[in-house]
Amino acid sequence: ERMCLEQAKHLILAGEQKAIHIGVPMVLAVVDEGGNLTALHRMDGALLASLSIAQAKAFTALALRSPTGEAAASVLPGQPLYGLQNTHPGQFCLFGGGIPLFSGTCCIGAIGVSGGTVEQDTAVAEAMTQAYQDEHM
């Protein structure tokens, strides 16, 4: 299975609905298994900074095959992956809101969300992930 535009649009719709529900305009990014941008959606009023942040969260979740919020703990000073974010300048973002997507054991892409607090970004990313899982159960 591969990430395609139709699937990315489905995930973005789910994320946008959640963002509207919580009242926060967001930027939603979906990347394929190679980290290439499949879709980028900026809701009206979303912060411009969120464009690059959402894409970086998606790339990071894919590259580490881990939600960005969980990966953050391993790159803190004194931790095993300290400094990892410096290996991809400008591409890594370790705030919550990035989640990899799996088909079985194969990572087919990732999503990244930015625009609110870490908790809000994570909630929208989780809604997108749930939409993906519902489609593949």
Tab-separated table of N, CA, C and O in Angstrom:
chain	number	residue	atom	x	y	z
A	1	GLU	N	0.848	-1.190	0.000
A	1	GLU	CA	0.000	0.000	0.000
A	1	GLU	C	0.884	1.240	0.000
A	1	GLU	O	1.951	1.251	0.601
A	2	ARG	N	0.406	2.279	-0.678
A	2	ARG	CA	1.130	3.551	-0.750
A	2	ARG	C	0.198	4.686	-0.388
A	2	ARG	O	-1.012	4.585	-0.561
A	3	MET	N	0.777	5.779	0.081
A	3	MET	CA	-0.005	6.976	0.348
A	3	MET	C	-0.316	7.632	-0.992
A	3	MET	O	0.583	7.870	-1.796
A	4	CYS	N	-1.585	7.882	-1.251
A	4	CYS	CA	-1.987	8.557	-2.482
A	4	CYS	C	-2.747	9.830	-2.121
A	4	CYS	O	-3.125	10.042	-0.963
A	5	LEU	N	-2.968	10.675	-3.096
A	5	LEU	CA	-3.626	11.950	-2.859
A	5	LEU	C	-5.031	11.765	-2.288
A	5	LEU	O	-5.420	12.469	-1.353
A	6	GLU	N	-5.804	10.822	-2.824
A	6	GLU	CA	-7.168	10.620	-2.320
A	6	GLU	C	-7.160	10.255	-0.839
A	6	GLU	O	-7.968	10.755	-0.062
A	7	GLN	N	-6.244	9.375	-0.447
A	7	GLN	CA	-6.155	8.997	0.954
A	7	GLN	C	-5.721	10.189	1.806
A	7	GLN	O	-6.263	10.428	2.887
A	8	ALA	N	-4.753	10.944	1.321
A	8	ALA	CA	-4.283	12.125	2.046
A	8	ALA	C	-5.422	13.125	2.228
A	8	ALA	O	-5.576	13.703	3.312
A	9	LYS	N	-6.225	13.321	1.201
A	9	LYS	CA	-7.358	14.246	1.301
A	9	LYS	C	-8.373	13.768	2.341
A	9	LYS	O	-8.952	14.571	3.072
A	10	HIS	N	-8.583	12.457	2.409
A	10	HIS	CA	-9.493	11.880	3.405
A	10	HIS	C	-8.975	12.174	4.824
A	10	HIS	O	-9.746	12.558	5.715
A	11	LEU	N	-7.679	12.002	5.027
A	11	LEU	CA	-7.083	12.262	6.337
A	11	LEU	C	-7.164	13.742	6.686
A	11	LEU	O	-7.457	14.105	7.832
A	12	ILE	N	-6.917	14.594	5.709
A	12	ILE	CA	-6.976	16.035	5.935
A	12	ILE	C	-8.395	16.465	6.300
A	12	ILE	O	-8.592	17.286	7.201
A	13	LEU	N	-9.388	15.892	5.641
A	13	LEU	CA	-10.773	16.224	5.969
A	13	LEU	C	-11.073	15.874	7.427
A	13	LEU	O	-11.677	16.672	8.156
A	14	ALA	N	-10.630	14.702	7.872
A	14	ALA	CA	-10.848	14.296	9.266
A	14	ALA	C	-10.146	15.258	10.225
A	14	ALA	O	-10.700	15.641	11.261
A	15	GLY	N	-8.931	15.652	9.878
A	15	GLY	CA	-8.194	16.595	10.718
A	15	GLY	C	-8.840	17.956	10.751
A	15	GLY	O	-8.927	18.591	11.809
A	16	GLU	N	-9.305	18.417	9.605
A	16	GLU	CA	-9.953	19.731	9.555
A	16	GLU	C	-11.229	19.729	10.396
A	16	GLU	O	-11.511	20.693	11.120
A	17	GLN	N	-11.990	18.654	10.317
A	17	GLN	CA	-13.216	18.564	11.127
A	17	GLN	C	-12.897	18.648	12.618
A	17	GLN	O	-13.586	19.338	13.369
A	18	LYS	N	-11.839	17.966	13.059
A	18	LYS	CA	-11.436	18.016	14.465
A	18	LYS	C	-10.966	19.427	14.829
A	18	LYS	O	-11.300	19.946	15.899
A	19	ALA	N	-10.194	20.062	13.952
A	19	ALA	CA	-9.696	21.412	14.214
A	19	ALA	C	-10.855	22.407	14.322
A	19	ALA	O	-10.844	23.287	15.196
A	20	ILE	N	-11.848	22.261	13.467
A	20	ILE	CA	-13.030	23.120	13.551
A	20	ILE	C	-13.748	22.871	14.874
A	20	ILE	O	-14.161	23.815	15.557
A	21	HIS	N	-13.869	21.614	15.253
A	21	HIS	CA	-14.548	21.242	16.503
A	21	HIS	C	-13.883	21.883	17.717
A	21	HIS	O	-14.567	22.332	18.637
A	22	ILE	N	-12.552	21.930	17.735
A	22	ILE	CA	-11.857	22.531	18.879
A	22	ILE	C	-11.617	24.034	18.683
A	22	ILE	O	-11.125	24.700	19.587
A	23	GLY	N	-11.960	24.552	17.509
A	23	GLY	CA	-11.900	25.993	17.273
A	23	GLY	C	-10.516	26.553	17.028
A	23	GLY	O	-10.249	27.713	17.358
A	24	VAL	N	-9.624	25.750	16.437
A	24	VAL	CA	-8.256	26.210	16.176
A	24	VAL	C	-7.904	25.956	14.716
A	24	VAL	O	-7.891	24.809	14.274
A	25	PRO	N	-7.607	27.013	13.943
A	25	PRO	CA	-7.184	26.795	12.554
A	25	PRO	C	-5.803	26.156	12.519
A	25	PRO	O	-4.904	26.565	13.248
A	26	MET	N	-5.659	25.130	11.690
A	26	MET	CA	-4.444	24.321	11.669
A	26	MET	C	-3.871	24.205	10.267
A	26	MET	O	-4.565	24.416	9.284
A	27	VAL	N	-2.611	23.788	10.220
A	27	VAL	CA	-1.986	23.338	8.985
A	27	VAL	C	-1.815	21.831	9.128
A	27	VAL	O	-1.319	21.345	10.143
A	28	LEU	N	-2.256	21.099	8.105
A	28	LEU	CA	-2.231	19.641	8.109
A	28	LEU	C	-1.360	19.172	6.948
A	28	LEU	O	-1.590	19.567	5.803
A	29	ALA	N	-0.373	18.345	7.249
A	29	ALA	CA	0.537	17.844	6.226
A	29	ALA	C	0.496	16.322	6.203
A	29	ALA	O	0.383	15.680	7.245
A	30	VAL	N	0.589	15.756	4.993
A	30	VAL	CA	0.676	14.305	4.817
A	30	VAL	C	1.859	14.039	3.888
A	30	VAL	O	1.965	14.656	2.827
A	31	VAL	N	2.743	13.125	4.320
A	31	VAL	CA	3.884	12.737	3.488
A	31	VAL	C	3.791	11.246	3.166
A	31	VAL	O	3.140	10.484	3.884
A	32	ASP	N	4.450	10.854	2.076
A	32	ASP	CA	4.473	9.438	1.682
A	32	ASP	C	5.632	8.725	2.367
A	32	ASP	O	6.326	9.301	3.215
A	33	GLU	N	5.867	7.466	1.984
A	33	GLU	CA	6.889	6.644	2.644
A	33	GLU	C	8.301	7.180	2.460
A	33	GLU	O	9.206	6.819	3.213
A	34	GLY	N	8.514	8.061	1.491
A	34	GLY	CA	9.829	8.661	1.275
A	34	GLY	C	9.971	10.025	1.920
A	34	GLY	O	10.998	10.682	1.766
A	35	GLY	N	8.932	10.470	2.624
A	35	GLY	CA	8.965	11.789	3.253
A	35	GLY	C	8.582	12.912	2.314
A	35	GLY	O	8.707	14.080	2.652
A	36	ASN	N	8.106	12.540	1.109
A	36	ASN	CA	7.700	13.549	0.128
A	36	ASN	C	6.292	14.049	0.445
A	36	ASN	O	5.401	13.260	0.766
A	37	LEU	N	6.096	15.343	0.326
A	37	LEU	CA	4.802	15.937	0.618
A	37	LEU	C	3.753	15.421	-0.359
A	37	LEU	O	3.916	15.502	-1.570
A	38	THR	N	2.676	14.844	0.176
A	38	THR	CA	1.554	14.375	-0.634
A	38	THR	C	0.456	15.430	-0.642
A	38	THR	O	-0.147	15.695	-1.665
A	39	ALA	N	0.213	16.041	0.521
A	39	ALA	CA	-0.808	17.088	0.619
A	39	ALA	C	-0.480	18.011	1.778
A	39	ALA	O	0.028	17.579	2.813
A	40	LEU	N	-0.787	19.288	1.584
A	40	LEU	CA	-0.597	20.312	2.611
A	40	LEU	C	-1.827	21.192	2.588
A	40	LEU	O	-2.226	21.683	1.529
A	41	HIS	N	-2.440	21.378	3.746
A	41	HIS	CA	-3.708	22.099	3.845
A	41	HIS	C	-3.590	23.145	4.942
A	41	HIS	O	-3.361	22.797	6.103
A	42	ARG	N	-3.730	24.405	4.579
A	42	ARG	CA	-3.687	25.486	5.571
A	42	ARG	C	-5.078	26.067	5.704
A	42	ARG	O	-5.623	26.654	4.777
A	43	MET	N	-5.659	25.883	6.879
A	43	MET	CA	-6.980	26.435	7.140
A	43	MET	C	-6.879	27.953	7.237
A	43	MET	O	-5.834	28.499	7.616
A	44	ASP	N	-7.957	28.634	6.891
A	44	ASP	CA	-7.988	30.095	7.002
A	44	ASP	C	-7.649	30.507	8.426
A	44	ASP	O	-8.194	29.957	9.389
A	45	GLY	N	-6.714	31.420	8.555
A	45	GLY	CA	-6.339	31.929	9.863
A	45	GLY	C	-5.218	31.163	10.547
A	45	GLY	O	-4.743	31.574	11.602
A	46	ALA	N	-4.779	30.055	9.965
A	46	ALA	CA	-3.679	29.293	10.577
A	46	ALA	C	-2.385	30.093	10.470
A	46	ALA	O	-2.172	30.835	9.509
A	47	LEU	N	-1.533	29.942	11.455
A	47	LEU	CA	-0.273	30.672	11.484
A	47	LEU	C	0.624	30.289	10.308
A	47	LEU	O	0.715	29.113	9.952
A	48	LEU	N	1.292	31.268	9.718
A	48	LEU	CA	2.215	30.983	8.618
A	48	LEU	C	3.348	30.070	9.063
A	48	LEU	O	3.791	29.208	8.304
A	49	ALA	N	3.816	30.243	10.282
A	49	ALA	CA	4.904	29.399	10.792
A	49	ALA	C	4.503	27.925	10.804
A	49	ALA	O	5.352	27.047	10.691
A	50	SER	N	3.210	27.669	10.900
A	50	SER	CA	2.724	26.295	10.978
A	50	SER	C	2.918	25.526	9.681
A	50	SER	O	2.921	24.288	9.689
A	51	LEU	N	3.102	26.221	8.562
A	51	LEU	CA	3.332	25.535	7.288
A	51	LEU	C	4.582	24.666	7.358
A	51	LEU	O	4.538	23.476	7.044
A	52	SER	N	5.692	25.253	7.768
A	52	SER	CA	6.937	24.481	7.823
A	52	SER	C	6.946	23.531	9.014
A	52	SER	O	7.503	22.434	8.929
A	53	ILE	N	6.307	23.917	10.110
A	53	ILE	CA	6.296	23.066	11.303
A	53	ILE	C	5.525	21.774	11.039
A	53	ILE	O	5.980	20.681	11.396
A	54	ALA	N	4.352	21.872	10.403
A	54	ALA	CA	3.546	20.676	10.119
A	54	ALA	C	4.314	19.710	9.223
A	54	ALA	O	4.318	18.495	9.452
A	55	GLN	N	4.983	20.244	8.210
A	55	GLN	CA	5.760	19.387	7.310
A	55	GLN	C	6.925	18.738	8.049
A	55	GLN	O	7.221	17.555	7.845
A	56	ALA	N	7.584	19.495	8.923
A	56	ALA	CA	8.709	18.948	9.683
A	56	ALA	C	8.240	17.865	10.652
A	56	ALA	O	8.920	16.852	10.836
A	57	LYS	N	7.075	18.054	11.255
A	57	LYS	CA	6.546	17.027	12.161
A	57	LYS	C	6.260	15.741	11.390
A	57	LYS	O	6.567	14.648	11.869
A	58	ALA	N	5.681	15.862	10.206
A	58	ALA	CA	5.391	14.673	9.400
A	58	ALA	C	6.693	13.968	9.020
A	58	ALA	O	6.806	12.745	9.141
A	59	PHE	N	7.689	14.721	8.576
A	59	PHE	CA	8.976	14.136	8.203
A	59	PHE	C	9.617	13.429	9.397
A	59	PHE	O	10.125	12.310	9.286
A	60	THR	N	9.587	14.073	10.553
A	60	THR	CA	10.204	13.517	11.750
A	60	THR	C	9.521	12.220	12.176
A	60	THR	O	10.188	11.230	12.496
A	61	ALA	N	8.182	12.221	12.177
A	61	ALA	CA	7.435	11.012	12.552
A	61	ALA	C	7.775	9.863	11.609
A	61	ALA	O	7.944	8.721	12.041
A	62	LEU	N	7.896	10.167	10.327
A	62	LEU	CA	8.249	9.148	9.347
A	62	LEU	C	9.685	8.668	9.564
A	62	LEU	O	9.943	7.464	9.620
A	63	ALA	N	10.615	9.604	9.684
A	63	ALA	CA	12.031	9.263	9.796
A	63	ALA	C	12.324	8.425	11.038
A	63	ALA	O	13.166	7.525	11.003
A	64	LEU	N	11.616	8.695	12.125
A	64	LEU	CA	11.845	7.967	13.374
A	64	LEU	C	10.823	6.855	13.593
A	64	LEU	O	10.944	6.096	14.557
A	65	ARG	N	9.829	6.791	12.706
A	65	ARG	CA	8.735	5.812	12.838
A	65	ARG	C	8.152	5.828	14.247
A	65	ARG	O	7.880	4.802	14.857
A	66	SER	N	7.968	7.047	14.734
A	66	SER	CA	7.472	7.250	16.095
A	66	SER	C	6.736	8.582	16.156
A	66	SER	O	7.141	9.533	15.476
A	67	PRO	N	5.687	8.670	16.976
A	67	PRO	CA	5.051	9.977	17.169
A	67	PRO	C	6.078	10.988	17.676
A	67	PRO	O	6.938	10.649	18.502
A	68	THR	N	5.994	12.203	17.191
A	68	THR	CA	7.001	13.206	17.530
A	68	THR	C	7.055	13.496	19.028
A	68	THR	O	8.131	13.722	19.571
A	69	GLY	N	5.921	13.487	19.693
A	69	GLY	CA	5.915	13.742	21.129
A	69	GLY	C	6.676	12.688	21.907
A	69	GLY	O	7.339	12.987	22.904
A	70	GLU	N	6.606	11.430	21.460
A	70	GLU	CA	7.332	10.342	22.128
A	70	GLU	C	8.817	10.397	21.804
A	70	GLU	O	9.667	10.113	22.651
A	71	ALA	N	9.148	10.752	20.571
A	71	ALA	CA	10.552	10.801	20.149
A	71	ALA	C	11.312	11.908	20.861
A	71	ALA	O	12.523	11.795	21.077
A	72	ALA	N	10.614	12.952	21.251
A	72	ALA	CA	11.272	14.101	21.877
A	72	ALA	C	12.088	13.705	23.099
A	72	ALA	O	13.191	14.213	23.313
A	73	ALA	N	11.575	12.775	23.903
A	73	ALA	CA	12.269	12.375	25.131
A	73	ALA	C	13.637	11.760	24.850
A	73	ALA	O	14.552	11.887	25.664
A	74	SER	N	13.812	11.111	23.700
A	74	SER	CA	15.069	10.419	23.418
A	74	SER	C	16.162	11.332	22.871
A	74	SER	O	17.310	10.913	22.756
A	75	VAL	N	15.825	12.580	22.525
A	75	VAL	CA	16.852	13.483	21.987
A	75	VAL	C	17.233	14.597	22.962
A	75	VAL	O	17.982	15.494	22.613
A	76	LEU	N	16.737	14.500	24.186
A	76	LEU	CA	17.115	15.478	25.204
A	76	LEU	C	18.558	15.245	25.637
A	76	LEU	O	19.083	14.132	25.509
A	77	PRO	N	19.228	16.275	26.167
A	77	PRO	CA	20.600	16.087	26.643
A	77	PRO	C	20.694	14.905	27.611
A	77	PRO	O	19.842	14.740	28.483
A	78	GLY	N	21.692	14.072	27.402
A	78	GLY	CA	21.907	12.913	28.249
A	78	GLY	C	21.169	11.666	27.793
A	78	GLY	O	21.383	10.589	28.339
A	79	GLN	N	20.316	11.795	26.782
A	79	GLN	CA	19.546	10.654	26.290
A	79	GLN	C	20.252	10.029	25.077
A	79	GLN	O	21.102	10.661	24.450
A	80	PRO	N	19.877	8.795	24.716
A	80	PRO	CA	20.610	8.053	23.673
A	80	PRO	C	20.669	8.733	22.305
A	80	PRO	O	21.650	8.570	21.594
A	81	LEU	N	19.639	9.478	21.924
A	81	LEU	CA	19.635	10.095	20.597
A	81	LEU	C	19.870	11.610	20.640
A	81	LEU	O	19.517	12.324	19.707
A	82	TYR	N	20.492	12.071	21.720
A	82	TYR	CA	20.754	13.508	21.844
A	82	TYR	C	21.513	14.023	20.620
A	82	TYR	O	22.507	13.447	20.203
A	83	GLY	N	21.020	15.084	20.032
A	83	GLY	CA	21.655	15.700	18.872
A	83	GLY	C	21.138	15.188	17.542
A	83	GLY	O	21.499	15.718	16.493
A	84	LEU	N	20.277	14.182	17.556
A	84	LEU	CA	19.757	13.613	16.310
A	84	LEU	C	19.117	14.677	15.425
A	84	LEU	O	19.282	14.668	14.207
A	85	GLN	N	18.400	15.617	16.046
A	85	GLN	CA	17.711	16.642	15.266
A	85	GLN	C	18.677	17.502	14.450
A	85	GLN	O	18.295	18.096	13.454
A	86	ASN	N	19.951	17.507	14.835
A	86	ASN	CA	20.948	18.289	14.101
A	86	ASN	C	21.407	17.604	12.816
A	86	ASN	O	22.098	18.209	12.010
A	87	THR	N	21.025	16.348	12.618
A	87	THR	CA	21.444	15.625	11.412
A	87	THR	C	20.604	15.998	10.200
A	87	THR	O	20.985	15.703	9.074
A	88	HIS	N	19.463	16.598	10.424
A	88	HIS	CA	18.565	17.037	9.339
A	88	HIS	C	18.131	18.473	9.622
A	88	HIS	O	16.977	18.712	9.967
A	89	PRO	N	19.033	19.441	9.486
A	89	PRO	CA	18.706	20.828	9.838
A	89	PRO	C	17.440	21.319	9.132
A	89	PRO	O	17.290	21.168	7.924
A	90	GLY	N	16.528	21.853	9.929
A	90	GLY	CA	15.303	22.415	9.388
A	90	GLY	C	14.226	21.398	9.046
A	90	GLY	O	13.121	21.773	8.692
A	91	GLN	N	14.524	20.103	9.139
A	91	GLN	CA	13.538	19.090	8.779
A	91	GLN	C	12.948	18.381	9.989
A	91	GLN	O	11.927	17.731	9.864
A	92	PHE	N	13.607	18.464	11.136
A	92	PHE	CA	13.126	17.764	12.319
A	92	PHE	C	12.335	18.714	13.209
A	92	PHE	O	12.715	19.856	13.392
A	93	CYS	N	11.235	18.220	13.758
A	93	CYS	CA	10.452	18.963	14.736
A	93	CYS	C	9.949	17.950	15.752
A	93	CYS	O	9.271	16.992	15.390
A	94	LEU	N	10.292	18.154	16.993
A	94	LEU	CA	10.020	17.152	18.017
A	94	LEU	C	8.919	17.561	18.991
A	94	LEU	O	8.833	17.045	20.087
A	95	PHE	N	8.044	18.469	18.569
A	95	PHE	CA	6.853	18.769	19.356
A	95	PHE	C	5.788	17.755	18.957
A	95	PHE	O	5.788	17.253	17.838
A	96	GLY	N	4.857	17.474	19.846
A	96	GLY	CA	3.762	16.574	19.520
A	96	GLY	C	2.958	17.073	18.332
A	96	GLY	O	2.841	18.282	18.108
A	97	GLY	N	2.409	16.144	17.557
A	97	GLY	CA	1.592	16.508	16.408
A	97	GLY	C	2.015	15.802	15.136
A	97	GLY	O	1.404	15.987	14.092
A	98	GLY	N	3.044	14.970	15.204
A	98	GLY	CA	3.469	14.157	14.064
A	98	GLY	C	3.268	12.699	14.397
A	98	GLY	O	3.651	12.259	15.487
A	99	ILE	N	2.641	11.945	13.486
A	99	ILE	CA	2.371	10.526	13.735
A	99	ILE	C	2.623	9.729	12.457
A	99	ILE	O	2.102	10.078	11.395
A	100	PRO	N	3.410	8.635	12.557
A	100	PRO	CA	3.616	7.783	11.384
A	100	PRO	C	2.380	6.917	11.136
A	100	PRO	O	1.622	6.625	12.064
A	101	LEU	N	2.200	6.492	9.896
A	101	LEU	CA	1.077	5.636	9.520
A	101	LEU	C	1.623	4.305	9.020
A	101	LEU	O	2.518	4.278	8.175
A	102	PHE	N	1.065	3.218	9.523
A	102	PHE	CA	1.541	1.881	9.183
A	102	PHE	C	0.459	1.066	8.500
A	102	PHE	O	-0.719	1.153	8.855
A	103	SER	N	0.886	0.266	7.528
A	103	SER	CA	0.049	-0.772	6.936
A	103	SER	C	0.750	-2.068	7.314
A	103	SER	O	1.800	-2.395	6.759
A	104	GLY	N	0.222	-2.740	8.330
A	104	GLY	CA	0.935	-3.874	8.896
A	104	GLY	C	2.190	-3.366	9.571
A	104	GLY	O	2.120	-2.476	10.416
A	105	THR	N	3.346	-3.875	9.173
A	105	THR	CA	4.608	-3.411	9.750
A	105	THR	C	5.301	-2.382	8.861
A	105	THR	O	6.367	-1.883	9.205
A	106	CYS	N	4.706	-2.068	7.723
A	106	CYS	CA	5.307	-1.143	6.754
A	106	CYS	C	4.817	0.284	6.993
A	106	CYS	O	3.609	0.538	7.021
A	107	CYS	N	5.750	1.213	7.161
A	107	CYS	CA	5.399	2.624	7.328
A	107	CYS	C	5.134	3.208	5.942
A	107	CYS	O	6.020	3.243	5.093
A	108	ILE	N	3.895	3.640	5.703
A	108	ILE	CA	3.515	4.130	4.373
A	108	ILE	C	3.506	5.650	4.279
A	108	ILE	O	3.241	6.207	3.222
A	109	GLY	N	3.768	6.326	5.397
A	109	GLY	CA	3.762	7.778	5.399
A	109	GLY	C	3.573	8.297	6.808
A	109	GLY	O	3.708	7.563	7.778
A	110	ALA	N	3.263	9.590	6.887
A	110	ALA	CA	3.061	10.212	8.194
A	110	ALA	C	2.255	11.487	8.033
A	110	ALA	O	2.130	12.036	6.933
A	111	ILE	N	1.733	11.941	9.158
A	111	ILE	CA	1.002	13.201	9.183
A	111	ILE	C	1.668	14.153	10.157
A	111	ILE	O	2.331	13.720	11.108
A	112	GLY	N	1.500	15.432	9.901
A	112	GLY	CA	2.007	16.458	10.793
A	112	GLY	C	0.979	17.559	10.911
A	112	GLY	O	0.370	17.958	9.919
A	113	VAL	N	0.774	18.029	12.130
A	113	VAL	CA	-0.239	19.045	12.405
A	113	VAL	C	0.382	20.155	13.235
A	113	VAL	O	1.103	19.893	14.199
A	114	SER	N	0.091	21.403	12.880
A	114	SER	CA	0.586	22.545	13.634
A	114	SER	C	-0.433	23.671	13.586
A	114	SER	O	-1.145	23.835	12.599
A	115	GLY	N	-0.485	24.434	14.665
A	115	GLY	CA	-1.375	25.590	14.702
A	115	GLY	C	-1.892	25.921	16.081
A	115	GLY	O	-2.306	27.044	16.349
A	116	GLY	N	-1.881	24.939	16.973
A	116	GLY	CA	-2.389	25.164	18.327
A	116	GLY	C	-1.340	24.808	19.348
A	116	GLY	O	-0.144	24.828	19.070
A	117	THR	N	-1.803	24.448	20.532
A	117	THR	CA	-0.895	23.948	21.559
A	117	THR	C	-0.455	22.545	21.145
A	117	THR	O	-1.055	21.937	20.252
A	118	VAL	N	0.538	22.009	21.822
A	118	VAL	CA	0.979	20.644	21.531
A	118	VAL	C	-0.193	19.680	21.711
A	118	VAL	O	-0.406	18.779	20.901
A	119	GLU	N	-0.985	19.893	22.744
A	119	GLU	CA	-2.120	19.014	23.009
A	119	GLU	C	-3.154	19.105	21.883
A	119	GLU	O	-3.716	18.084	21.465
A	120	GLN	N	-3.423	20.318	21.398
A	120	GLN	CA	-4.385	20.496	20.309
A	120	GLN	C	-3.866	19.873	19.016
A	120	GLN	O	-4.600	19.186	18.311
A	121	ASP	N	-2.591	20.120	18.711
A	121	ASP	CA	-1.993	19.536	17.506
A	121	ASP	C	-2.063	18.015	17.566
A	121	ASP	O	-2.403	17.351	16.587
A	122	THR	N	-1.749	17.461	18.725
A	122	THR	CA	-1.764	16.011	18.897
A	122	THR	C	-3.174	15.462	18.748
A	122	THR	O	-3.379	14.416	18.113
A	123	ALA	N	-4.166	16.153	19.292
A	123	ALA	CA	-5.558	15.701	19.182
A	123	ALA	C	-6.004	15.649	17.728
A	123	ALA	O	-6.677	14.697	17.302
A	124	VAL	N	-5.618	16.636	16.939
A	124	VAL	CA	-5.994	16.655	15.521
A	124	VAL	C	-5.242	15.551	14.768
A	124	VAL	O	-5.820	14.844	13.941
A	125	ALA	N	-3.965	15.377	15.079
A	125	ALA	CA	-3.186	14.307	14.444
A	125	ALA	C	-3.783	12.940	14.788
A	125	ALA	O	-3.852	12.055	13.930
A	126	GLU	N	-4.220	12.779	16.013
A	126	GLU	CA	-4.830	11.506	16.416
A	126	GLU	C	-6.155	11.273	15.691
A	126	GLU	O	-6.481	10.133	15.344
A	127	ALA	N	-6.922	12.342	15.434
A	127	ALA	CA	-8.168	12.205	14.668
A	127	ALA	C	-7.865	11.754	13.243
A	127	ALA	O	-8.580	10.917	12.678
A	128	MET	N	-6.798	12.278	12.669
A	128	MET	CA	-6.386	11.867	11.327
A	128	MET	C	-5.943	10.407	11.330
A	128	MET	O	-6.291	9.637	10.429
A	129	THR	N	-5.191	10.021	12.351
A	129	THR	CA	-4.727	8.640	12.476
A	129	THR	C	-5.909	7.692	12.636
A	129	THR	O	-5.937	6.613	12.039
A	130	GLN	N	-6.896	8.104	13.419
A	130	GLN	CA	-8.088	7.274	13.618
A	130	GLN	C	-8.832	7.087	12.293
A	130	GLN	O	-9.301	5.993	11.997
A	131	ALA	N	-8.914	8.140	11.488
A	131	ALA	CA	-9.574	8.039	10.179
A	131	ALA	C	-8.836	7.038	9.297
A	131	ALA	O	-9.467	6.259	8.577
A	132	TYR	N	-7.511	7.045	9.366
A	132	TYR	CA	-6.719	6.082	8.601
A	132	TYR	C	-6.990	4.659	9.099
A	132	TYR	O	-7.219	3.742	8.304
A	133	GLN	N	-6.984	4.480	10.407
A	133	GLN	CA	-7.200	3.149	10.976
A	133	GLN	C	-8.610	2.637	10.684
A	133	GLN	O	-8.782	1.461	10.393
A	134	ASP	N	-9.597	3.520	10.755
A	134	ASP	CA	-10.983	3.120	10.462
A	134	ASP	C	-11.114	2.613	9.039
A	134	ASP	O	-11.871	1.690	8.764
A	135	GLU	N	-10.355	3.236	8.140
A	135	GLU	CA	-10.399	2.872	6.727
A	135	GLU	C	-9.698	1.543	6.455
A	135	GLU	O	-9.955	0.877	5.464
A	136	HIS	N	-8.795	1.147	7.362
A	136	HIS	CA	-7.967	-0.048	7.137
A	136	HIS	C	-8.217	-1.170	8.132
A	136	HIS	O	-7.377	-2.026	8.317
A	137	MET	N	-9.339	-1.158	8.776
A	137	MET	CA	-9.691	-2.241	9.707
A	137	MET	C	-10.396	-3.355	8.973
A	137	MET	O	-11.041	-3.215	8.034
